[in-house]
Short mmCIF file of C-alpha atoms and ligand atoms in Angstrom, two decimals:
data_model
loop_
_atom_site.label_atom_id
_atom_site.label_comp_id
_atom_site.label_asym_id
_atom_site.label_seq_id
_atom_site.Cartn_x
_atom_site.Cartn_y
_atom_site.Cartn_z
CA MET A 142 81.34 -71.07 -3.46
CA SER A 143 79.93 -71.39 -6.88
CA GLU A 144 78.23 -68.20 -8.04
CA GLU A 145 74.70 -68.34 -9.45
CA PRO A 146 74.57 -67.73 -13.20
CA ARG A 147 73.69 -64.12 -13.93
CA ALA A 148 70.07 -63.51 -14.94
CA SER A 149 69.19 -62.38 -18.39
CA PHE A 150 66.07 -60.97 -20.15
CA GLY A 151 64.25 -63.17 -22.65
CA GLY A 152 64.01 -62.40 -26.42
CA LYS A 153 64.16 -59.28 -28.47
CA LEU A 154 60.64 -58.04 -27.56
CA SER A 155 61.23 -58.44 -23.88
CA VAL A 156 64.39 -56.33 -24.05
CA ILE A 157 62.59 -53.61 -25.85
CA LEU A 158 59.67 -53.63 -23.49
CA VAL A 159 61.86 -53.57 -20.39
CA ALA A 160 64.07 -50.77 -21.65
CA ALA A 161 61.07 -48.85 -22.91
CA GLY A 162 59.42 -49.48 -19.55
CA SER A 163 62.30 -47.70 -17.92
CA ALA A 164 62.25 -44.88 -20.40
CA ILE A 165 58.51 -44.26 -20.50
CA GLY A 166 57.25 -42.92 -17.32
CA LEU A 167 56.60 -39.54 -15.54
CA GLY A 168 59.15 -38.11 -17.99
CA ALA A 169 56.90 -38.56 -20.99
CA LEU A 170 53.53 -38.29 -19.29
CA TRP A 171 54.08 -35.55 -16.71
CA ARG A 172 57.40 -33.75 -17.26
CA PHE A 173 57.24 -33.49 -21.00
CA PRO A 174 53.82 -31.79 -21.25
CA TYR A 175 54.49 -29.31 -18.49
CA ILE A 176 57.96 -28.32 -19.73
CA ALA A 177 56.69 -28.11 -23.34
CA GLY A 178 53.86 -26.01 -22.06
CA LYS A 179 56.36 -23.55 -20.58
CA HIS A 180 58.75 -23.54 -23.47
CA GLY A 181 56.52 -22.88 -26.48
CA GLY A 182 54.97 -26.28 -27.30
CA ALA A 183 55.99 -27.15 -30.83
CA ALA A 184 59.34 -25.37 -30.47
CA PHE A 185 60.21 -27.59 -27.54
CA LEU A 186 58.95 -30.68 -29.26
CA LEU A 187 61.22 -29.97 -32.20
CA VAL A 188 64.32 -29.47 -30.12
CA PHE A 189 63.44 -32.43 -27.90
CA LEU A 190 63.17 -34.60 -31.08
CA LEU A 191 66.56 -33.55 -32.26
CA SER A 192 68.11 -34.05 -28.83
CA VAL A 193 66.85 -37.60 -28.81
CA LEU A 194 68.44 -38.26 -32.17
CA VAL A 195 71.71 -36.55 -31.76
CA VAL A 196 72.53 -37.02 -28.11
CA GLY A 197 70.02 -39.49 -26.61
CA ILE A 198 70.35 -42.42 -28.99
CA PRO A 199 74.19 -42.43 -29.23
CA ALA A 200 74.49 -42.08 -25.40
CA MET A 201 72.10 -44.89 -24.91
CA LEU A 202 74.18 -47.06 -27.24
CA ALA A 203 77.33 -46.25 -25.27
CA GLU A 204 75.59 -47.35 -22.02
CA PHE A 205 74.30 -50.50 -23.60
CA ALA A 206 77.80 -51.38 -24.80
CA VAL A 207 79.32 -50.91 -21.33
CA GLY A 208 76.65 -52.94 -19.65
CA ARG A 209 76.45 -55.81 -22.07
CA ARG A 210 80.15 -56.22 -22.44
CA THR A 211 80.75 -56.49 -18.69
CA ASN A 212 77.52 -58.02 -17.30
CA LYS A 213 77.88 -56.01 -14.13
CA ASN A 214 76.14 -53.28 -12.11
CA ALA A 215 76.96 -49.64 -13.09
CA VAL A 216 80.02 -49.29 -10.77
CA GLY A 217 81.35 -52.75 -11.48
CA ALA A 218 80.91 -52.30 -15.25
CA PHE A 219 82.93 -49.16 -15.50
CA ARG A 220 85.54 -50.41 -13.01
CA SER A 221 86.03 -53.67 -14.90
CA LEU A 222 86.71 -51.73 -18.07
CA SER A 223 88.99 -49.19 -16.48
CA LYS A 224 89.73 -48.63 -12.75
CA ARG A 225 90.28 -44.96 -13.48
CA TRP A 226 86.73 -44.56 -14.82
CA SER A 227 84.84 -46.21 -12.00
CA TRP A 228 83.71 -42.74 -10.83
CA LEU A 229 81.33 -42.70 -13.83
CA GLY A 230 79.58 -45.71 -12.27
CA TYR A 231 79.40 -43.90 -8.97
CA SER A 232 78.00 -40.80 -10.58
CA GLY A 233 75.24 -43.12 -11.98
CA VAL A 234 74.52 -44.49 -8.54
CA LEU A 235 74.35 -40.93 -7.14
CA GLY A 236 71.89 -39.98 -9.93
CA ALA A 237 69.73 -42.89 -9.04
CA LEU A 238 69.75 -41.92 -5.43
CA LEU A 239 68.79 -38.32 -6.20
CA ILE A 240 65.94 -39.48 -8.51
CA SER A 241 64.72 -41.81 -5.76
CA GLY A 242 64.42 -38.69 -3.56
CA TYR A 243 61.55 -37.18 -5.53
CA TYR A 244 60.30 -39.50 -8.26
CA TYR A 245 58.34 -41.74 -5.87
CA LEU A 246 56.62 -38.79 -4.27
CA ILE A 247 55.32 -37.58 -7.63
CA ALA A 248 54.36 -41.15 -8.73
CA GLY A 249 52.44 -41.32 -5.47
CA TRP A 250 50.27 -38.34 -6.58
CA SER A 251 48.76 -40.51 -9.21
CA LEU A 252 47.97 -43.20 -6.47
CA GLU A 253 46.02 -40.61 -4.61
CA TYR A 254 44.15 -39.51 -7.74
CA PHE A 255 43.47 -43.09 -8.78
CA VAL A 256 41.98 -43.93 -5.35
CA ASN A 257 39.96 -40.67 -5.31
CA SER A 258 38.54 -41.43 -8.74
CA LEU A 259 37.51 -44.91 -7.66
CA THR A 260 35.85 -43.77 -4.44
CA GLY A 261 34.16 -40.90 -6.38
CA GLY A 262 35.54 -38.38 -3.89
CA MET A 263 37.17 -36.29 -6.63
CA PHE A 264 34.09 -35.41 -8.62
CA SER A 265 31.45 -35.29 -5.97
CA SER A 266 32.58 -32.12 -4.31
CA ASP A 267 32.46 -28.55 -5.80
CA ILE A 268 35.97 -27.70 -4.67
CA PRO A 269 37.97 -26.70 -7.74
CA PHE A 270 40.69 -29.15 -8.73
CA LYS A 271 43.42 -26.61 -8.13
CA GLU A 272 42.38 -26.31 -4.47
CA GLN A 273 41.97 -30.04 -4.22
CA PHE A 274 45.65 -30.42 -5.40
CA ASP A 275 46.89 -27.76 -3.04
CA SER A 276 45.14 -29.26 -0.12
CA PHE A 277 46.44 -32.69 -0.93
CA GLN A 278 49.96 -31.18 -1.09
CA GLY A 279 49.47 -29.70 2.30
CA SER A 280 48.56 -33.02 3.86
CA TRP A 281 50.67 -36.08 4.85
CA ARG A 282 49.11 -38.19 2.07
CA PRO A 283 51.83 -37.53 -0.57
CA MET A 284 54.42 -39.00 1.79
CA ILE A 285 52.18 -42.03 2.59
CA TYR A 286 51.49 -42.71 -1.10
CA GLY A 287 55.14 -42.18 -1.85
CA VAL A 288 56.03 -44.98 0.63
CA VAL A 289 53.33 -47.18 -0.88
CA PHE A 290 54.95 -46.69 -4.28
CA ILE A 291 58.37 -47.53 -3.02
CA LEU A 292 56.98 -50.73 -1.50
CA MET A 293 55.25 -51.77 -4.77
CA THR A 294 58.55 -51.21 -6.56
CA HIS A 295 60.38 -53.14 -3.90
CA PHE A 296 58.25 -56.28 -4.27
CA ILE A 297 58.75 -56.40 -8.06
CA VAL A 298 62.50 -55.83 -7.86
CA ALA A 299 62.92 -58.25 -5.02
CA ARG A 300 61.25 -60.99 -7.18
CA GLY A 301 64.19 -60.79 -9.55
CA VAL A 302 65.06 -59.84 -13.04
CA GLU A 303 62.95 -62.29 -15.03
CA LYS A 304 60.01 -63.01 -12.90
CA GLY A 305 59.69 -59.43 -11.58
CA ILE A 306 61.05 -56.86 -13.95
CA GLU A 307 60.45 -58.59 -17.26
CA LYS A 308 57.00 -59.87 -16.49
CA ALA A 309 55.84 -56.51 -15.16
CA ALA A 310 57.03 -54.69 -18.34
CA LYS A 311 55.34 -57.26 -20.60
CA ILE A 312 51.90 -56.65 -19.07
CA MET A 313 52.12 -52.98 -18.30
CA MET A 314 53.57 -51.56 -21.43
CA PRO A 315 50.93 -52.71 -23.91
CA ALA A 316 48.17 -51.67 -21.50
CA LEU A 317 49.68 -48.23 -21.39
CA PHE A 318 49.63 -47.80 -25.15
CA VAL A 319 46.05 -48.84 -25.44
CA ILE A 320 44.82 -46.50 -22.72
CA LEU A 321 46.70 -43.58 -23.97
CA ILE A 322 45.41 -43.94 -27.57
CA VAL A 323 41.85 -44.22 -26.36
CA MET A 324 42.34 -41.04 -24.31
CA ALA A 325 43.84 -39.06 -27.23
CA VAL A 326 40.88 -39.98 -29.45
CA ARG A 327 38.42 -39.02 -26.76
CA VAL A 328 40.03 -35.58 -26.15
CA ALA A 329 39.95 -34.75 -29.94
CA PHE A 330 36.20 -34.28 -29.58
CA MET A 331 36.48 -31.61 -26.85
CA PRO A 332 35.34 -28.16 -27.81
CA GLY A 333 38.67 -26.27 -27.73
CA ALA A 334 40.80 -29.15 -29.10
CA ALA A 335 41.82 -27.28 -32.23
CA GLU A 336 43.51 -24.55 -30.17
CA GLY A 337 45.50 -27.21 -28.34
CA TYR A 338 46.74 -28.84 -31.50
CA LYS A 339 47.76 -25.41 -32.77
CA PHE A 340 49.78 -24.76 -29.65
CA PHE A 341 51.46 -28.19 -29.83
CA PHE A 342 52.29 -28.10 -33.61
CA SER A 343 52.90 -24.57 -34.71
CA CYS A 344 56.50 -23.80 -34.03
CA ASP A 345 57.90 -20.40 -32.86
CA PHE A 346 61.50 -20.76 -34.03
CA ALA A 347 62.72 -17.93 -31.85
CA GLU A 348 61.75 -20.01 -28.77
CA ALA A 349 63.43 -23.13 -30.25
CA PHE A 350 66.85 -21.41 -30.47
CA LYS A 351 66.99 -20.11 -26.95
CA VAL A 352 69.81 -21.78 -24.94
CA ASP A 353 67.32 -22.34 -22.13
CA THR A 354 64.94 -24.29 -24.33
CA ILE A 355 67.77 -26.37 -25.80
CA MET A 356 69.22 -27.15 -22.33
CA MET A 357 65.76 -28.18 -21.01
CA ALA A 358 65.19 -30.31 -24.14
CA ILE A 359 68.52 -32.06 -23.80
CA GLY A 360 67.75 -32.65 -20.09
CA GLN A 361 64.41 -34.03 -21.00
CA ALA A 362 65.92 -36.35 -23.60
CA PHE A 363 68.21 -37.83 -21.00
CA PHE A 364 65.66 -37.99 -18.25
CA SER A 365 63.02 -39.53 -20.55
CA LEU A 366 65.44 -42.09 -22.08
CA SER A 367 66.93 -42.97 -18.71
CA VAL A 368 70.36 -42.23 -20.03
CA GLY A 369 73.30 -40.80 -18.16
CA MET A 370 72.99 -42.44 -14.79
CA GLY A 371 73.82 -46.09 -15.18
CA CYS A 372 70.33 -47.35 -15.67
CA MET A 373 70.87 -48.55 -19.20
CA VAL A 374 74.24 -49.92 -18.27
CA THR A 375 72.54 -52.04 -15.53
CA TYR A 376 69.68 -53.16 -17.85
CA ALA A 377 72.07 -53.93 -20.73
CA SER A 378 73.98 -56.20 -18.29
CA TYR A 379 71.07 -58.56 -18.59
CA PHE A 380 70.88 -58.40 -22.39
CA LYS A 381 71.88 -61.56 -24.39
CA LYS A 382 74.95 -61.36 -26.52
CA ASN A 383 72.99 -61.63 -29.75
CA ASN A 384 70.75 -58.65 -28.95
CA ASN A 385 70.97 -55.94 -31.61
CA LEU A 386 71.83 -52.87 -29.62
CA VAL A 387 71.17 -50.34 -32.46
CA SER A 388 67.69 -51.58 -33.22
CA THR A 389 66.93 -51.76 -29.43
CA SER A 390 67.94 -48.20 -28.83
CA LEU A 391 66.04 -47.04 -31.92
CA ASN A 392 62.88 -48.83 -30.84
CA VAL A 393 63.06 -47.59 -27.26
CA SER A 394 63.58 -44.04 -28.40
CA LEU A 395 60.74 -44.19 -30.91
CA LEU A 396 58.39 -45.63 -28.39
CA THR A 397 59.37 -42.86 -25.88
CA LEU A 398 58.85 -40.16 -28.44
CA ALA A 399 55.53 -41.64 -29.40
CA VAL A 400 54.28 -41.63 -25.86
CA SER A 401 55.54 -38.09 -25.28
CA VAL A 402 53.68 -36.93 -28.31
CA LEU A 403 50.57 -38.86 -27.34
CA ALA A 404 50.70 -37.27 -23.89
CA GLY A 405 50.82 -33.87 -25.60
CA LEU A 406 47.89 -34.89 -27.78
CA VAL A 407 45.89 -35.69 -24.62
CA ILE A 408 46.88 -32.76 -22.42
CA PHE A 409 47.00 -29.73 -24.79
CA PRO A 410 43.71 -30.02 -26.43
CA ALA A 411 42.29 -30.60 -22.94
CA VAL A 412 43.90 -27.47 -21.49
CA PHE A 413 42.43 -25.27 -24.17
CA SER A 414 39.01 -26.73 -23.74
CA VAL A 415 38.59 -25.38 -20.18
CA PRO A 416 38.56 -21.66 -19.61
CA GLY A 417 41.11 -20.42 -17.09
CA LEU A 418 43.69 -23.22 -17.67
CA GLU A 419 47.10 -22.41 -19.12
CA PRO A 420 49.54 -24.79 -20.70
CA SER A 421 52.28 -23.20 -18.59
CA GLU A 422 50.68 -24.22 -15.34
CA GLY A 423 53.85 -26.18 -14.25
CA PRO A 424 54.21 -29.49 -12.39
CA SER A 425 50.51 -29.59 -11.44
CA LEU A 426 49.41 -29.41 -15.07
CA VAL A 427 48.39 -32.98 -15.45
CA PHE A 428 46.70 -33.17 -12.07
CA ILE A 429 44.66 -30.10 -12.44
CA THR A 430 43.85 -30.01 -16.17
CA LEU A 431 42.77 -33.60 -16.76
CA PRO A 432 40.24 -33.84 -13.92
CA GLU A 433 38.53 -30.78 -15.45
CA ILE A 434 38.18 -32.63 -18.68
CA PHE A 435 36.96 -35.80 -17.04
CA LYS A 436 34.35 -33.83 -15.20
CA GLY A 437 32.70 -32.78 -18.48
CA MET A 438 32.58 -36.34 -19.77
CA PRO A 439 30.07 -39.10 -18.97
CA LEU A 440 31.50 -41.42 -16.29
CA PRO A 441 34.22 -39.09 -15.11
CA SER A 442 35.43 -41.36 -12.33
CA LEU A 443 35.97 -44.20 -14.77
CA TRP A 444 38.03 -42.12 -17.24
CA SER A 445 39.94 -40.57 -14.42
CA ALA A 446 40.68 -43.92 -12.83
CA ILE A 447 41.83 -45.30 -16.15
CA PHE A 448 44.14 -42.39 -16.86
CA PHE A 449 45.85 -42.37 -13.44
CA MET A 450 46.21 -46.13 -13.62
CA LEU A 451 48.14 -45.54 -16.74
CA VAL A 452 50.45 -43.05 -15.04
CA ILE A 453 50.89 -45.54 -12.18
CA LEU A 454 51.89 -48.39 -14.51
CA ALA A 455 54.27 -46.23 -16.50
CA SER A 456 55.87 -44.84 -13.38
CA LEU A 457 56.19 -48.25 -11.97
CA THR A 458 58.20 -49.61 -14.83
CA SER A 459 60.52 -46.60 -14.42
CA THR A 460 60.88 -46.70 -10.59
CA ILE A 461 61.73 -50.43 -11.00
CA SER A 462 64.68 -49.51 -13.23
CA PHE A 463 66.38 -47.00 -10.92
CA HIS A 464 65.69 -49.16 -7.92
CA GLU A 465 67.41 -51.95 -9.85
CA VAL A 466 70.54 -49.66 -10.46
CA LEU A 467 70.90 -49.37 -6.71
CA THR A 468 69.83 -53.00 -5.87
CA ALA A 469 72.30 -54.52 -8.27
CA TYR A 470 75.06 -52.17 -7.06
CA ALA A 471 74.44 -53.02 -3.46
CA ALA A 472 74.08 -56.71 -4.12
CA GLU A 473 77.11 -57.11 -6.26
CA GLU A 474 79.51 -54.62 -4.77
CA PHE A 475 78.86 -55.53 -1.13
CA LYS A 476 78.36 -59.25 -1.94
CA ILE A 477 74.94 -59.45 -0.26
CA SER A 478 71.87 -61.22 -1.51
CA ARG A 479 69.57 -59.54 -4.09
CA LYS A 480 66.82 -59.44 -1.40
CA SER A 481 69.07 -57.59 1.06
CA GLY A 482 70.23 -55.20 -1.69
CA ALA A 483 66.67 -54.39 -2.54
CA LEU A 484 65.79 -53.85 1.09
CA ALA A 485 68.73 -51.45 1.66
CA THR A 486 67.65 -49.52 -1.42
CA THR A 487 64.08 -49.32 -0.29
CA VAL A 488 65.00 -48.01 3.20
CA ILE A 489 67.24 -45.33 1.69
CA SER A 490 64.57 -44.34 -0.79
CA ILE A 491 62.04 -43.92 2.00
CA ALA A 492 64.56 -41.81 3.94
CA LEU A 493 65.42 -39.60 0.93
CA SER A 494 61.69 -39.14 0.09
CA ALA A 495 61.07 -38.06 3.67
CA VAL A 496 63.85 -35.42 3.38
CA THR A 497 62.28 -34.08 0.23
CA PHE A 498 58.82 -34.12 1.64
CA PHE A 499 59.42 -32.60 5.00
CA GLY A 500 62.17 -30.43 3.80
CA LEU A 501 65.37 -29.34 5.53
CA PHE A 502 66.77 -25.85 5.84
CA GLY A 503 64.04 -24.49 3.72
CA ILE A 504 65.49 -25.99 0.54
CA ASP A 505 63.13 -27.05 -2.17
CA PHE A 506 64.49 -30.59 -2.75
CA PHE A 507 62.01 -31.30 -5.56
CA ASP A 508 63.55 -28.67 -7.64
CA LEU A 509 67.14 -29.29 -6.52
CA PHE A 510 67.05 -33.09 -7.13
CA ASP A 511 65.21 -32.70 -10.45
CA ASN A 512 67.60 -30.08 -11.68
CA VAL A 513 70.78 -31.65 -10.48
CA THR A 514 69.87 -34.98 -12.13
CA ALA A 515 68.25 -33.95 -15.41
CA ASN A 516 70.37 -30.81 -16.12
CA MET A 517 73.67 -31.80 -14.64
CA LEU A 518 74.38 -35.38 -13.72
CA MET A 519 72.71 -36.99 -16.66
CA PRO A 520 74.13 -34.79 -19.45
CA LEU A 521 77.58 -35.02 -17.93
CA GLY A 522 77.29 -38.68 -17.23
CA ALA A 523 76.25 -39.26 -20.86
CA MET A 524 78.98 -37.00 -22.23
CA PHE A 525 81.74 -38.75 -20.33
CA THR A 526 80.38 -42.22 -21.16
CA CYS A 527 80.66 -41.33 -24.93
CA ILE A 528 84.12 -39.91 -24.35
CA PHE A 529 85.14 -42.98 -22.44
CA VAL A 530 83.92 -45.63 -24.92
CA MET A 531 85.28 -43.76 -27.98
CA TRP A 532 88.57 -42.26 -26.71
CA PHE A 533 89.73 -44.37 -23.84
CA MET A 534 88.60 -47.92 -24.58
CA LYS A 535 90.58 -50.10 -26.92
CA LYS A 536 90.08 -49.21 -30.55
CA GLY A 537 87.03 -51.03 -32.05
CA PHE A 538 85.24 -51.58 -28.69
CA MET A 539 82.09 -49.66 -29.73
CA ARG A 540 82.16 -51.07 -33.24
CA GLU A 541 82.30 -54.61 -31.91
CA GLU A 542 79.43 -54.08 -29.54
CA ILE A 543 77.01 -52.27 -31.88
CA THR A 544 77.73 -54.64 -34.77
CA ASN A 545 77.64 -57.80 -32.54
CA TYR A 546 81.20 -58.51 -33.65
CA GLY A 547 80.56 -57.66 -37.30
CA GLN A 548 77.37 -59.57 -37.70
CA SER A 549 75.13 -56.59 -38.31
CA ASN A 550 77.42 -54.08 -39.94
CA ASN A 551 75.76 -51.40 -41.98
CA ARG A 552 76.06 -47.75 -42.92
CA VAL A 553 74.21 -46.52 -39.89
CA VAL A 554 77.06 -47.96 -37.70
CA GLY A 555 79.55 -45.49 -39.29
CA VAL A 556 77.29 -42.50 -38.74
CA LEU A 557 76.63 -43.49 -35.12
CA LEU A 558 80.30 -43.98 -34.34
CA PHE A 559 81.06 -40.56 -35.77
CA MET A 560 78.31 -38.97 -33.67
CA LEU A 561 79.54 -40.74 -30.62
CA ARG A 562 83.11 -39.73 -31.14
CA PHE A 563 82.54 -36.01 -32.00
CA ILE A 564 79.06 -34.64 -32.32
CA THR A 565 77.40 -35.93 -29.14
CA PRO A 566 80.03 -35.04 -26.57
CA ILE A 567 80.89 -31.76 -28.08
CA LEU A 568 77.30 -30.70 -28.32
CA ILE A 569 76.58 -31.55 -24.74
CA PHE A 570 79.58 -29.70 -23.57
CA TYR A 571 78.81 -26.67 -25.64
CA ILE A 572 75.24 -26.36 -24.48
CA PHE A 573 76.25 -27.15 -20.83
CA ILE A 574 78.88 -24.37 -20.77
CA LYS A 575 76.65 -21.90 -22.53
CA ASN A 576 73.87 -22.48 -20.06
CA PHE A 577 76.24 -22.29 -17.18
CA LEU A 578 77.58 -18.90 -18.26
N1 PFF B 640 62.90 -42.34 -17.81
C1 PFF B 640 62.07 -42.20 -16.60
C2 PFF B 640 60.92 -41.31 -16.95
O1 PFF B 640 60.90 -40.72 -17.98
O2 PFF B 640 60.03 -41.25 -16.14
C3 PFF B 640 62.90 -41.67 -15.47
C4 PFF B 640 64.20 -42.39 -15.24
C5 PFF B 640 64.26 -43.70 -14.91
C6 PFF B 640 65.27 -41.63 -15.30
C7 PFF B 640 65.43 -44.30 -14.73
C8 PFF B 640 66.54 -42.23 -15.08
C9 PFF B 640 66.56 -43.58 -14.76
F1 PFF B 640 67.73 -44.16 -14.60
#
């Protein structure tokens, strides 16, 4: 039986948009503002920025190299380079499974808010938004919307790499930027905006040096860049051989940073404009703060619908990416069709979301899955990937990949290789152990 030729993404821009689509999602729009709100605003931003540069970008490059060299799913990729390291691929698949257990549910929250904005239900009652949020959480609707989100993801992934994933990213990513910039400008005219900017930009260095802050920032860098769980390995397996990995990783990281900062520029001025709201509100921050702001604006339903549409689009390009990790793994490793692989992934994702939603043994699966992925699996996955490509692959493997076999050699390459070999893995290890103790 002759195998179908493997799919690949189109040109340079497509590759950046698809990878940035994976990276930019709830991480930048929802997780970043609430964690920054809890860890000192500017202090967190600073450490996050450094984490992206020192650990995020090198680790992303390592994953790109593994994926593009092998053109295989996460497990197949590591296995074909070294049988003894295939566990690293499985750890990625496990990470994608755990993320599937809670990410869709949160993405579903924005579906509810989008629908409620459109129907006007959100702004027509006098019930405070915090209560609205709590009563939503107490109902079945989060589960229903979670399943709807899984199905939306399913249909895009099942359509395939070029027609589904690439096309979706090309439409959704530019729309996201436009909406976010419009929102940031609008919020600047709110009464308490200046306080918000102060919180977000004046740094308390004592907070920045806390191990806890550094650990959270590194976790956020991995989560936000989709690094450390096979996602960038899988996507890079669809890259063309002439794609410049260094410039792709830089562009993706810059775009992710830009969206995180923009999200902060929308949320924090907004928080300080409404009495009684705190930046340290936690996971519900975006869902309680922003409706308050919209309420004070002309056409609240419209603004709110636009914003939550943005969150939906961004989340969708991310859910597609970890669905793809599992779909590609299932299809290639078990030699089934792509459609069946996607279906199996979808069924498992629904089951895991149900476990998280209905709970088992009184465990908070939201917290558990989020913590295990962002603060354990992803940092360790990234650290071992760096160690693998620099110390256990044949000499020159990384240099060949990131210079496209010598075509784009420059000074940055030397710096990146040095970071990959020493700085990145040692730093992750150090912070990990320190936090553990
Ligand atoms: N980077 C995505 C976000 O910030 O929302 C989440 C994510 C997607 C993490 C894909 C990991 C992954 F493999």
